[in-house]
PDB file of C-alpha atoms in Angstrom:
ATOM      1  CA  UNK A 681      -9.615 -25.042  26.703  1.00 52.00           C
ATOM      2  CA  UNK A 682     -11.579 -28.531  27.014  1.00 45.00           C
ATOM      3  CA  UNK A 683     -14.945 -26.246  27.608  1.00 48.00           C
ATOM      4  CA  UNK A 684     -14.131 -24.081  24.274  1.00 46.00           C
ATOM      5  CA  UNK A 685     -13.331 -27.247  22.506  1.00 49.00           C
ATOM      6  CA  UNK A 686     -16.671 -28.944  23.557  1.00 47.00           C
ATOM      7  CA  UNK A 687     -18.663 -26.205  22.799  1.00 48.00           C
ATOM      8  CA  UNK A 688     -17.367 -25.653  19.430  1.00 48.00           C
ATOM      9  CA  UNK A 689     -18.211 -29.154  19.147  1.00 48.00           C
ATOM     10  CA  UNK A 690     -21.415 -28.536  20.042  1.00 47.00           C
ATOM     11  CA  UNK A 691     -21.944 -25.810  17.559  1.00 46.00           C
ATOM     12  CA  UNK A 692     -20.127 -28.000  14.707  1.00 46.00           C
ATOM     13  CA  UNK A 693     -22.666 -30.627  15.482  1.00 45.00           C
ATOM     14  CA  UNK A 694     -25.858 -28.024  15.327  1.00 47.00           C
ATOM     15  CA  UNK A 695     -24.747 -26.862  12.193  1.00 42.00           C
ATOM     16  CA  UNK A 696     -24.281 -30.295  11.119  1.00 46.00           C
ATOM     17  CA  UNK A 697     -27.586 -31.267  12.216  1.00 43.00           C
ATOM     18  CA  UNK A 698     -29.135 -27.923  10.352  1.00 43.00           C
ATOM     19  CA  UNK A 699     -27.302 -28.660   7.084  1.00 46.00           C
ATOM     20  CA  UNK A 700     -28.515 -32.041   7.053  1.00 43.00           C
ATOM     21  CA  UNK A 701     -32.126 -31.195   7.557  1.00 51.00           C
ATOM     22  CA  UNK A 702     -35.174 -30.275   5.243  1.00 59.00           C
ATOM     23  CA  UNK A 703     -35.782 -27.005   4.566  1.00 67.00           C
ATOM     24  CA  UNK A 704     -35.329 -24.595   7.529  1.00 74.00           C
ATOM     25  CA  UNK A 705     -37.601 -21.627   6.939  1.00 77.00           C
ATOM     26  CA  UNK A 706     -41.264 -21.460   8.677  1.00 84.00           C
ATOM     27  CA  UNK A 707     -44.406 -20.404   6.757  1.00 85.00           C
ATOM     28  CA  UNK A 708     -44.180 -16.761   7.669  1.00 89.00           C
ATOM     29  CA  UNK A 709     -41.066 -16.651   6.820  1.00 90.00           C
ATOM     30  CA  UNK A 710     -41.199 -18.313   3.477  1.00 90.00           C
ATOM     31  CA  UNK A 711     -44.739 -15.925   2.389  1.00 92.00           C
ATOM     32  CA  UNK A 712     -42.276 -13.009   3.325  1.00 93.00           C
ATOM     33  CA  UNK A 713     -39.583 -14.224   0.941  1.00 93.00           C
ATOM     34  CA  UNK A 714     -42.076 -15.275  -1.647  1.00 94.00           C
ATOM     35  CA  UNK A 715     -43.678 -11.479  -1.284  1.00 95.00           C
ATOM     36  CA  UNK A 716     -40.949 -10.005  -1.606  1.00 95.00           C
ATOM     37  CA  UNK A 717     -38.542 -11.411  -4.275  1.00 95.00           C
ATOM     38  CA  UNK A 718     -42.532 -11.549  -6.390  1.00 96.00           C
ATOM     39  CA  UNK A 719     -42.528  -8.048  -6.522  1.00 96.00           C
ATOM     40  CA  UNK A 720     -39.236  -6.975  -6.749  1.00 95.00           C
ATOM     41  CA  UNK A 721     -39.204  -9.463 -10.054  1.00 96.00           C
ATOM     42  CA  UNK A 722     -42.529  -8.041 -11.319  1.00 95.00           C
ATOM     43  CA  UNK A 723     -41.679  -4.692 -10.723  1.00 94.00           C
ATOM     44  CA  UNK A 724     -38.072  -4.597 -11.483  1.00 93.00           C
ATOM     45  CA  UNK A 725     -38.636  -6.459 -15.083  1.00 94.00           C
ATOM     46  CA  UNK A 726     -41.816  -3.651 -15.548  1.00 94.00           C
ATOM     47  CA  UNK A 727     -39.079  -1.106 -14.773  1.00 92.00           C
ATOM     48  CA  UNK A 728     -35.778  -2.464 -16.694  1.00 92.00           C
ATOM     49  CA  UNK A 729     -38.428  -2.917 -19.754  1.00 92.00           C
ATOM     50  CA  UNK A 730     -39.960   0.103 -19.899  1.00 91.00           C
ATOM     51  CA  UNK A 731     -36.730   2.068 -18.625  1.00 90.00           C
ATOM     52  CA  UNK A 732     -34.391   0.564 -21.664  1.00 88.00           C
ATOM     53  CA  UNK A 733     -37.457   2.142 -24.301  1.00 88.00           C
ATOM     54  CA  UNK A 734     -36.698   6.027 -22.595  1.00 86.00           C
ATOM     55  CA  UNK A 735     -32.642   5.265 -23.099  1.00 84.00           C
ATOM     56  CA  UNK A 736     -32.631   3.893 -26.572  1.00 82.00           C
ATOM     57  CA  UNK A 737     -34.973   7.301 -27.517  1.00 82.00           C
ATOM     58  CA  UNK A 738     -32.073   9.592 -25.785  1.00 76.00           C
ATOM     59  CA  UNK A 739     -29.581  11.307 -27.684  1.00 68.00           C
ATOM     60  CA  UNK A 740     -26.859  12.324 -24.842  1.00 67.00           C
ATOM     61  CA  UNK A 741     -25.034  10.036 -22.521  1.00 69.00           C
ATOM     62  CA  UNK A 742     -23.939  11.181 -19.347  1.00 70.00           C
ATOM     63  CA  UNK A 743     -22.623   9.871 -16.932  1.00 69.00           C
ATOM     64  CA  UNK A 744     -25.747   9.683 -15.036  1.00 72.00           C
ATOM     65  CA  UNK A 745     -27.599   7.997 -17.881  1.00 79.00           C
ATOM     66  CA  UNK A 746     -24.538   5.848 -17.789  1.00 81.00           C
ATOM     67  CA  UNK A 747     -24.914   5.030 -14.360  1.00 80.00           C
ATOM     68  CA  UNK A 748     -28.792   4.471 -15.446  1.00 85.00           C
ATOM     69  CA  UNK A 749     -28.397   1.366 -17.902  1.00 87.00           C
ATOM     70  CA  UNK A 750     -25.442  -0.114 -15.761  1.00 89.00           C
ATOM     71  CA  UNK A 751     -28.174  -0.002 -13.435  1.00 91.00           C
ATOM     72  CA  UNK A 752     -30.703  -2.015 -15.654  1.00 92.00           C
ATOM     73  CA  UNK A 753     -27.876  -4.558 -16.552  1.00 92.00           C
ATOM     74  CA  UNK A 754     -27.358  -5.196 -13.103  1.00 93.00           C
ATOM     75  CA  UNK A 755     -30.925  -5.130 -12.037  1.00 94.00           C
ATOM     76  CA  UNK A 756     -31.444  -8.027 -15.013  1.00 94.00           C
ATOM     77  CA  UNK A 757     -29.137 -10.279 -14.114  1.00 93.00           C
ATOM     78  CA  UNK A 758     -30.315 -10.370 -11.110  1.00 94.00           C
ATOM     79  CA  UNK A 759     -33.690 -10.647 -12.249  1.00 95.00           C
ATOM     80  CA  UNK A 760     -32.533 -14.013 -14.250  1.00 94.00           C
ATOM     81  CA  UNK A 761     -31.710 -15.556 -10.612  1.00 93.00           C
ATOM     82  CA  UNK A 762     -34.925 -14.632  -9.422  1.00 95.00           C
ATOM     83  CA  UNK A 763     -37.424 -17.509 -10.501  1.00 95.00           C
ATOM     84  CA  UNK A 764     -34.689 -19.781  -8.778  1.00 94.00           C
ATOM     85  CA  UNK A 765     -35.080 -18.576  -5.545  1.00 93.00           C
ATOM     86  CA  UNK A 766     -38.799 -18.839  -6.020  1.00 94.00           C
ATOM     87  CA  UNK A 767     -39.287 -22.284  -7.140  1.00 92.00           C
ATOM     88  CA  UNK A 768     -37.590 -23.252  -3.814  1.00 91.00           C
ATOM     89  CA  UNK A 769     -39.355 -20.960  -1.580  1.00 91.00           C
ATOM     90  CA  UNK A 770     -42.310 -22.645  -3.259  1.00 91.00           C
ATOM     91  CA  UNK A 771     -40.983 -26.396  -3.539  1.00 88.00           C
ATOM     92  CA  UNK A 772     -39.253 -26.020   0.349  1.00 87.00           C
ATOM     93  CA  UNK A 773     -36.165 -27.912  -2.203  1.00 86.00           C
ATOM     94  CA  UNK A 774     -33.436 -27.057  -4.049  1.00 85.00           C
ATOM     95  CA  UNK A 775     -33.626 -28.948  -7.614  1.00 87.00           C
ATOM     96  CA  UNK A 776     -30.240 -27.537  -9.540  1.00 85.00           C
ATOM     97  CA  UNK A 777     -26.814 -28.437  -9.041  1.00 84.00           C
ATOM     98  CA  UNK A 778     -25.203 -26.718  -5.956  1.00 81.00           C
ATOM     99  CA  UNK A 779     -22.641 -25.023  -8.254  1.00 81.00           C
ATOM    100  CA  UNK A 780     -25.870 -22.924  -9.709  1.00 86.00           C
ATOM    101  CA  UNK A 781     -26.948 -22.060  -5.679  1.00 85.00           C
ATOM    102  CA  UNK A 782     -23.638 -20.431  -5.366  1.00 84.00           C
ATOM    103  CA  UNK A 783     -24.174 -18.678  -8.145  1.00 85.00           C
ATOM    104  CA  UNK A 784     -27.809 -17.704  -6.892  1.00 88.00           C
ATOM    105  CA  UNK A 785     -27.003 -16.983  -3.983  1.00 87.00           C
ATOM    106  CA  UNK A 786     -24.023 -14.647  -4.639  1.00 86.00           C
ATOM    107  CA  UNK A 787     -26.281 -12.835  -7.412  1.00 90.00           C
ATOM    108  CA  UNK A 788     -27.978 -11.008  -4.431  1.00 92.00           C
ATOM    109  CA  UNK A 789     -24.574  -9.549  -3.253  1.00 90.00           C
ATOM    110  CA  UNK A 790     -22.725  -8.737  -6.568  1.00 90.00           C
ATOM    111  CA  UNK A 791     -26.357  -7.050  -7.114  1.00 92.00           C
ATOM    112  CA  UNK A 792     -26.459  -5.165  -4.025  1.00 93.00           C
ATOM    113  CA  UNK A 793     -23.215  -3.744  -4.485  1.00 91.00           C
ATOM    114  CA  UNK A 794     -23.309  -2.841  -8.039  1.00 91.00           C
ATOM    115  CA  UNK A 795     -26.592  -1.162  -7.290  1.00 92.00           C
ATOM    116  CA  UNK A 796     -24.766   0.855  -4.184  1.00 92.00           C
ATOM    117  CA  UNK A 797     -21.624   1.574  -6.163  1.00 89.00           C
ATOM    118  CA  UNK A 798     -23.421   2.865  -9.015  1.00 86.00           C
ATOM    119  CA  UNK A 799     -26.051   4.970  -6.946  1.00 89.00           C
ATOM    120  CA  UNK A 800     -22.572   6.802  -5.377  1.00 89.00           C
ATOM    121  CA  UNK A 801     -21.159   7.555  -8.470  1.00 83.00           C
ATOM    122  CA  UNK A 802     -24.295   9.079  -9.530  1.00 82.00           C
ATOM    123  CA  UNK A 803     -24.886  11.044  -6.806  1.00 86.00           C
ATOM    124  CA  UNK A 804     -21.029  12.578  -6.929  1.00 83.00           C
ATOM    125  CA  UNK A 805     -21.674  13.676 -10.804  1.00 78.00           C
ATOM    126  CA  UNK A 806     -24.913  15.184  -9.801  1.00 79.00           C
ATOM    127  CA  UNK A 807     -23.330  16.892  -6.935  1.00 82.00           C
ATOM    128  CA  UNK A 808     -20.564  17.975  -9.142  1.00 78.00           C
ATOM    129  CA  UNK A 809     -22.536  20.049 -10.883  1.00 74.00           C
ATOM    130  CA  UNK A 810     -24.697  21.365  -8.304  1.00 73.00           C
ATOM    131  CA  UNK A 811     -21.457  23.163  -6.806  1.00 74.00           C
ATOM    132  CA  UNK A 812     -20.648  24.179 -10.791  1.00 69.00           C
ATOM    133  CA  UNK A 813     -17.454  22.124 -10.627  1.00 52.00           C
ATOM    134  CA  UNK A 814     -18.871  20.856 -14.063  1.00 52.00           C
ATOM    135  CA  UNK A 815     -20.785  22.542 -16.041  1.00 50.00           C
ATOM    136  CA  UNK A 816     -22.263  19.596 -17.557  1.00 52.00           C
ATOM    137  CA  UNK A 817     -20.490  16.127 -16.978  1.00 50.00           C
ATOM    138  CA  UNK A 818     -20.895  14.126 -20.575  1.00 52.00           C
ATOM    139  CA  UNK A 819     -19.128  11.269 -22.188  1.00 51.00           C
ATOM    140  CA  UNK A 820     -18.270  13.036 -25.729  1.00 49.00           C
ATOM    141  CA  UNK A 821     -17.625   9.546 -27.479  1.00 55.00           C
ATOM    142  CA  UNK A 822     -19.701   6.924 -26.592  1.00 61.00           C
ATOM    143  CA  UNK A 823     -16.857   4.873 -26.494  1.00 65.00           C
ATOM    144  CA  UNK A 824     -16.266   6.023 -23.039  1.00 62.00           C
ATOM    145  CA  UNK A 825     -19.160   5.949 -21.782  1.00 66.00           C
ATOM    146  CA  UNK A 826     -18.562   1.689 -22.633  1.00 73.00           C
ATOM    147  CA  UNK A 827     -14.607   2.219 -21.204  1.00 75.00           C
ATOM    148  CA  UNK A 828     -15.740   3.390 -18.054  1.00 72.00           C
ATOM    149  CA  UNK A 829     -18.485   0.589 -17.809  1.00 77.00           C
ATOM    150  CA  UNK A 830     -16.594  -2.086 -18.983  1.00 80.00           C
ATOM    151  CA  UNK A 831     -13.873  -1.205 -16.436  1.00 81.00           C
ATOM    152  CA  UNK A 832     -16.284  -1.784 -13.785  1.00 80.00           C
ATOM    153  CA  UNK A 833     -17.397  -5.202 -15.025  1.00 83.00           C
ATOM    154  CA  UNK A 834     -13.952  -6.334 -15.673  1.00 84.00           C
ATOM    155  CA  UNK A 835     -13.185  -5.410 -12.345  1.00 81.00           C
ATOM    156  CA  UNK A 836     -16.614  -7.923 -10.851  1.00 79.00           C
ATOM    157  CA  UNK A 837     -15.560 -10.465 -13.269  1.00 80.00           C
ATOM    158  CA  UNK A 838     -11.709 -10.510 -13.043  1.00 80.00           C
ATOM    159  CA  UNK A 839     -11.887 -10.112  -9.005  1.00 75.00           C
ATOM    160  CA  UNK A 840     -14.908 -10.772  -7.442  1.00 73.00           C
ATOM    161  CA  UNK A 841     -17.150 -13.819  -9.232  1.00 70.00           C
ATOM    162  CA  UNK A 842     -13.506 -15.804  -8.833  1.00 71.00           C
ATOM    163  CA  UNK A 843     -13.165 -15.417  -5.207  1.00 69.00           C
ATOM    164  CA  UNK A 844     -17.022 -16.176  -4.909  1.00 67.00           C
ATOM    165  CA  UNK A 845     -16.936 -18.965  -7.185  1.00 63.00           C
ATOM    166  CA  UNK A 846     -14.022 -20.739  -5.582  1.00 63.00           C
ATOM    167  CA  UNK A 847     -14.404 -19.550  -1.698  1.00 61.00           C
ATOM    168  CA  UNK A 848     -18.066 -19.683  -1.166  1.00 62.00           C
ATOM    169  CA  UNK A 849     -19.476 -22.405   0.245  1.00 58.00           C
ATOM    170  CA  UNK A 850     -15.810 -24.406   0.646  1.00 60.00           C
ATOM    171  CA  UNK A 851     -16.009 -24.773   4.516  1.00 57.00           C
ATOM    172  CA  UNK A 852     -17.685 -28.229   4.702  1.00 56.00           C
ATOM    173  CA  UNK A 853     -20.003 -30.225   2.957  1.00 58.00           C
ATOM    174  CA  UNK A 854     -23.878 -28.868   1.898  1.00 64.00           C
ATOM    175  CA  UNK A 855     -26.917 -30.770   1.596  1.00 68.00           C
ATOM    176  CA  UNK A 856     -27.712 -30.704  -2.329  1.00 75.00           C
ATOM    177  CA  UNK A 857     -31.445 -29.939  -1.810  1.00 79.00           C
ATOM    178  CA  UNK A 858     -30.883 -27.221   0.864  1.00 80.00           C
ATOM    179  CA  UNK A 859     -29.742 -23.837  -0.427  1.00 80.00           C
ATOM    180  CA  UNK A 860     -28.820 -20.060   0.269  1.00 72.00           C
ATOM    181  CA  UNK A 861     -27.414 -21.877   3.867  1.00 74.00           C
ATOM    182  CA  UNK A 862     -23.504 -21.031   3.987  1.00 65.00           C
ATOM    183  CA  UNK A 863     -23.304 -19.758   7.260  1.00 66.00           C
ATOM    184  CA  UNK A 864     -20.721 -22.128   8.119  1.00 66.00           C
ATOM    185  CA  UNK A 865     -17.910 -19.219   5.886  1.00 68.00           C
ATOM    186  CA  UNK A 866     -18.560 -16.874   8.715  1.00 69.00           C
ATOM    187  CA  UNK A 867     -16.386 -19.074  11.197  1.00 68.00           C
ATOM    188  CA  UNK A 868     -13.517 -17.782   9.443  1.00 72.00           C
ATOM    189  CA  UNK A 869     -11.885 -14.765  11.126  1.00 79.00           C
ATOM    190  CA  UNK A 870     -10.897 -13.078   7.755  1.00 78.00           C
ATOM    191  CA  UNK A 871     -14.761 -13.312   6.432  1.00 79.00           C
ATOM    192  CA  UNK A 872     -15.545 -12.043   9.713  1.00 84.00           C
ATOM    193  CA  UNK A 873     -13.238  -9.346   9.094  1.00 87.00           C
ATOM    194  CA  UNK A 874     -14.375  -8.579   5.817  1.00 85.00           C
ATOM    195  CA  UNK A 875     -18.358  -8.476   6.714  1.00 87.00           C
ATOM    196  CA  UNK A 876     -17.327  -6.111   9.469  1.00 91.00           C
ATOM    197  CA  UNK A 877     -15.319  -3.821   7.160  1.00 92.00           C
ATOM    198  CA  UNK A 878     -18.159  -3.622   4.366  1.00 92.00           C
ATOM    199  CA  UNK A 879     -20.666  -2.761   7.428  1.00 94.00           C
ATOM    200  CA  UNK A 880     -18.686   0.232   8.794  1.00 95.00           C
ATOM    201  CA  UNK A 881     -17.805   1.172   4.899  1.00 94.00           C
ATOM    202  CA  UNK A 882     -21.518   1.446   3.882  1.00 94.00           C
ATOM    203  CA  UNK A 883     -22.731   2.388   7.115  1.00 95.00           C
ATOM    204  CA  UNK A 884     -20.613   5.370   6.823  1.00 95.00           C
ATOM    205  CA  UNK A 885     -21.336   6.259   3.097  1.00 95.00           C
ATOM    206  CA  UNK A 886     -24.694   6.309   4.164  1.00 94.00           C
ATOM    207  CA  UNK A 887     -24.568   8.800   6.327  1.00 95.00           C
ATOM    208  CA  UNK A 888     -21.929  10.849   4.546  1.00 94.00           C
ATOM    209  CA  UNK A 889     -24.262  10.789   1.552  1.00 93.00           C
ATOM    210  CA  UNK A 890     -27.788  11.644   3.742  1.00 93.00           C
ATOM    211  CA  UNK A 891     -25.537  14.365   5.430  1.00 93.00           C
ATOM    212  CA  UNK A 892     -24.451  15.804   2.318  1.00 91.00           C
ATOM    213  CA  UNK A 893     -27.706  15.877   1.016  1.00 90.00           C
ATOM    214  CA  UNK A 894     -29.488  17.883   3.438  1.00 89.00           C
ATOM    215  CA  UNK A 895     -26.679  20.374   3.468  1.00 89.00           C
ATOM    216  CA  UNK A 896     -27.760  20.923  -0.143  1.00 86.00           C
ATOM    217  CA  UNK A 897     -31.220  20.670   0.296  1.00 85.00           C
ATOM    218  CA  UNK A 898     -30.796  23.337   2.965  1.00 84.00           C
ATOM    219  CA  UNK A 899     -28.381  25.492   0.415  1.00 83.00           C
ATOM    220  CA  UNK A 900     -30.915  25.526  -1.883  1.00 79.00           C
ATOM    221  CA  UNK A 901     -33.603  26.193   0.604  1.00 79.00           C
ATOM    222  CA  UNK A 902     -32.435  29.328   1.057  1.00 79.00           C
ATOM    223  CA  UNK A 903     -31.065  30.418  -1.602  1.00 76.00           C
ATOM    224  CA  UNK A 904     -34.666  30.048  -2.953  1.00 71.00           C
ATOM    225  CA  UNK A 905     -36.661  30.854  -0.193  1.00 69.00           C
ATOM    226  CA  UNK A 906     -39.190  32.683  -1.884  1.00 67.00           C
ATOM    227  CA  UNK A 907     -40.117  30.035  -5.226  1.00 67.00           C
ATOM    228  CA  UNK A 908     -38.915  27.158  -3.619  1.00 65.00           C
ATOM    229  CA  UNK A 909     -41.554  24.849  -4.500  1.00 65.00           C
ATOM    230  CA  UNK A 910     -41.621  25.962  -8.055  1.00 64.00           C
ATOM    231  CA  UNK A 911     -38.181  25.692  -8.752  1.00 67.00           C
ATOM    232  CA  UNK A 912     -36.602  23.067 -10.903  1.00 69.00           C
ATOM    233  CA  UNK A 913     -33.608  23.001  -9.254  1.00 71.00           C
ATOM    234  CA  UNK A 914     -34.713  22.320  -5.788  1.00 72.00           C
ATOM    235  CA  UNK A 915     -37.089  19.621  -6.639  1.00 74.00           C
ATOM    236  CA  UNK A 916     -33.669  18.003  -9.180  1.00 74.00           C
ATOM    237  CA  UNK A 917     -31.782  17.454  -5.638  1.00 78.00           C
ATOM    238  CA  UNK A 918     -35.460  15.800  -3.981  1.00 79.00           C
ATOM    239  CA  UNK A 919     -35.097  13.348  -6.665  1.00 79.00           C
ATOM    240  CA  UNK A 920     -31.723  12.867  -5.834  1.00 82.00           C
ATOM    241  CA  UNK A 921     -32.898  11.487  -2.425  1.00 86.00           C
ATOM    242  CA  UNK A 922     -34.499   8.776  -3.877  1.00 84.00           C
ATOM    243  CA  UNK A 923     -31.293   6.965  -4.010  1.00 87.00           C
ATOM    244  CA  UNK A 924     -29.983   7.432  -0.603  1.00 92.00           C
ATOM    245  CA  UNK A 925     -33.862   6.265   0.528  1.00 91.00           C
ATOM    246  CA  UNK A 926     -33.572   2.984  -1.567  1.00 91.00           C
ATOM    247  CA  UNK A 927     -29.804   2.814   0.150  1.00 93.00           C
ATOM    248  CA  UNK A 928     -31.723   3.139   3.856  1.00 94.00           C
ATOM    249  CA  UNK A 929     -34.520   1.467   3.421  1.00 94.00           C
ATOM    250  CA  UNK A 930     -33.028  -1.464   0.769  1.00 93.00           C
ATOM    251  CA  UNK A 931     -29.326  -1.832   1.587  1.00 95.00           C
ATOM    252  CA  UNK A 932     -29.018  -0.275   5.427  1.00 94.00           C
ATOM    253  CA  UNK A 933     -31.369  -2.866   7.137  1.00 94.00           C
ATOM    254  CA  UNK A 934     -29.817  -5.998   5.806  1.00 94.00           C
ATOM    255  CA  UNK A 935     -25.890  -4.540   7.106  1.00 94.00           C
ATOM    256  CA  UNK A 936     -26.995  -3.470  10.413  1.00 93.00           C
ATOM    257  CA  UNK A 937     -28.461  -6.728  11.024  1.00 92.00           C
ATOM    258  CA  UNK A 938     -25.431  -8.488   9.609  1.00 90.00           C
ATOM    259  CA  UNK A 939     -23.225  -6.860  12.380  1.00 89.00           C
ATOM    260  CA  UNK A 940     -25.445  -8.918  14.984  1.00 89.00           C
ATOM    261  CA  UNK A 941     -26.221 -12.038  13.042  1.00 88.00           C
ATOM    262  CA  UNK A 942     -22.559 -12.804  12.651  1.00 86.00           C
ATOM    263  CA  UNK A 943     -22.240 -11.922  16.294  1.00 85.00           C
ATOM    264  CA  UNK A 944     -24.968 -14.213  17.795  1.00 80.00           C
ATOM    265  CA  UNK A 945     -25.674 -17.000  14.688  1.00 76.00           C
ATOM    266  CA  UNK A 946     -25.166 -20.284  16.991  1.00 73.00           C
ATOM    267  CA  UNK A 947     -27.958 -18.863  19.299  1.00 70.00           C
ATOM    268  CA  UNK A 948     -31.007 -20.148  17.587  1.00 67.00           C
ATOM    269  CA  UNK A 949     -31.426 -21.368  13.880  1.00 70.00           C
ATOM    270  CA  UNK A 950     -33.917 -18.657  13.409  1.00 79.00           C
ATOM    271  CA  UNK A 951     -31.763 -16.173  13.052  1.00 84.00           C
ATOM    272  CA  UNK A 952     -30.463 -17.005   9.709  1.00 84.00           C
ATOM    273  CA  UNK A 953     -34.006 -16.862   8.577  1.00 86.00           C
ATOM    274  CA  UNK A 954     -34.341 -13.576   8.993  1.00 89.00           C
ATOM    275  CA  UNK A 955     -30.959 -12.565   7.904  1.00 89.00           C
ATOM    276  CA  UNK A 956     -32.540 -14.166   4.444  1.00 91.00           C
ATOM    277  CA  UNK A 957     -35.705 -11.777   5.009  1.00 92.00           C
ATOM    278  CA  UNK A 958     -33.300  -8.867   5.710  1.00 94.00           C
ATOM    279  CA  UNK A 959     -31.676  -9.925   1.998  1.00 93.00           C
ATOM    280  CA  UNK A 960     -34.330 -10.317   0.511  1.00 93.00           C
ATOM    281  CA  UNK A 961     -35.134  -6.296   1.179  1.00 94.00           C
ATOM    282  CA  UNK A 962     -31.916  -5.687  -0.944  1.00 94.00           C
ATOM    283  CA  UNK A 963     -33.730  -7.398  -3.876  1.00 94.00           C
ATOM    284  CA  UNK A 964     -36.521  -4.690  -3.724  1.00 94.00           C
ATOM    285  CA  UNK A 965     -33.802  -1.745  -4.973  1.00 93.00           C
ATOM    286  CA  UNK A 966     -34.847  -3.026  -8.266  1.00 92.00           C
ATOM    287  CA  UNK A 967     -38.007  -1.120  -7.763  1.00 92.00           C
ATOM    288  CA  UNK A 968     -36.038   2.294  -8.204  1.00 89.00           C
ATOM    289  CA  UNK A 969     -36.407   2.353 -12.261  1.00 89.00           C
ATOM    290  CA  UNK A 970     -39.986   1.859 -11.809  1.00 88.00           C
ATOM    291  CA  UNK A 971     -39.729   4.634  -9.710  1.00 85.00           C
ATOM    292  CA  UNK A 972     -38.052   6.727 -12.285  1.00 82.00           C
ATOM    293  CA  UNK A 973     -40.007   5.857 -15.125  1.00 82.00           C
ATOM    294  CA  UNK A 974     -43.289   6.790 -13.116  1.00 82.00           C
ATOM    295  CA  UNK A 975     -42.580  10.082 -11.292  1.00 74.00           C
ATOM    296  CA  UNK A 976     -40.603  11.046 -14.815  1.00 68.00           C
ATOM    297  CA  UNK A 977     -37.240  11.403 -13.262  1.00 59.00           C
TER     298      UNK A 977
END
């Protein structure tokens, strides 16, 4: 007991030491951040921009093109947060109030999660029809189409900025000029809990969504065996792989890493360094209307 005791001491008094201290981040580090939140902001307001002119000039809304300007919403506000993070990268200090950090910081997450929940629900519609279950999945007022969405955004608002707002960063006292550093929340057993259970959950969605995927892909494979690279509808469920690739390559990364950092986080300060590079990957999903607009998905 006395040995647990001292060394949680010990760890207390590192993270004491860290919170109190000037900016934590090395050079490489802080290029890699700077990289990569520069051109997920450069690309991702090109995209939203340009993306919002092709929606405004289309008559039907489905669900998928529902799922599409959720998507630039989402991809916006997180967009707005983005200069923030930036101009401390850049200044190695945090200028705002620490209220306004919290809200920075959490941006990344609510984003990441909108992003993944919306990519899901696009992929079900789209599969929906693939297996004729729908004919043709359409909102026929626009009214829902803004019901469904809403419902959705109530939901973030009414739930999950709250429980942000008033948990995050509550465990202790934080250095006003040092931000995105609220490590100190994952000494709780229930946010333990919860990381772990949002790991497994998208860990698993992932793979249920890759899985199902290929199944198609193969389906159609050979159903077409003969025009398969001419046909419309085999190269409509390629496209559909972009999203689980921006879910591997954008969302997978930062998790699996998360399942490790929260394991081994009083090792060495370092560590929470590059769970901020492995966040910062999330930011690059913004990228995906860009992606759209240009291969004329």
């Amino acid at each position: 007991n006395m040995y647990k005791e001292d060394s949680r001491n010990m760890i207390e008094e590192n993270w004491n030491s860290s919170d109190s201290s000037a900016f934590t981040h090395t050079n490489t580090t802080s290029a890699i951040l700077i990289t990569a939140y520069s051109v997920a902001f450069a690309g991702g307001g090109i995209g939203s921009i340009t993306m919002s002119f092709v929606l405004v000039k289309m008559n039907t809304l489905s669900v998928t093109t529902t799922a599409i300007i959720n998507l630039v919403i989402v991809h916006s506000l997180l967009l707005f947060t983005v200069p923030f993070r930036l101009h401390y990268y850049v200044n190695k200090k945090w200028v705002f109030r620490m209220t306004f950090c919290k809200i920075v910081s959490a941006m990344v997450h609510i984003h990441m999660y909108l992003t993944f929940l919306f990519y899901v629900i696009t992929l079900v519609i789209r599969w929906l029809i693939f297996f004729q279950w729908k004919d043709k999945v359409e909102f026929y007022r626009k009214l829902h189409a803004i019901a469904a969405s809403t419902a959705v955004w109530v939901f973030v608002m009414v739930f999950v900025v709250p429980v942000l707002c008033f948990e995050y960063g509550r465990s202790g006292s934080y250095n006003e000029t040092i931000c995105f550093k609220f490590h100190r929340e994952l000494q709780q057993e229930s946010v333990k809990a919860l990381n772990y259970a949002i790991i497994v959950a998208v860990a698993c969605i992932t793979c249920i969504l890759l899985g199902l995927q290929i199944f198609i892909l193969a389906k159609v494979s050979r159903r077409l065996s003969t025009s398969l690279w001419s046909h419309q509808e085999f190269w409509a469920q390629v496209k559909n792989l972009i999203f689980i690739c921006v879910i591997i390559i954008c969302f997978l990364p930062y998790h699996l890493f998360r399942a490790y950092y929260i394991q081994h986080m009083s090792d060495f300060d370092q560590l929470e360094s590059y769970n901020e590079v492995f966040l910062s990957l999330t930011a690059l999903s913004c990228l995906d209307l860009l992606f759209f607009v240009l291969s004329g998905s």
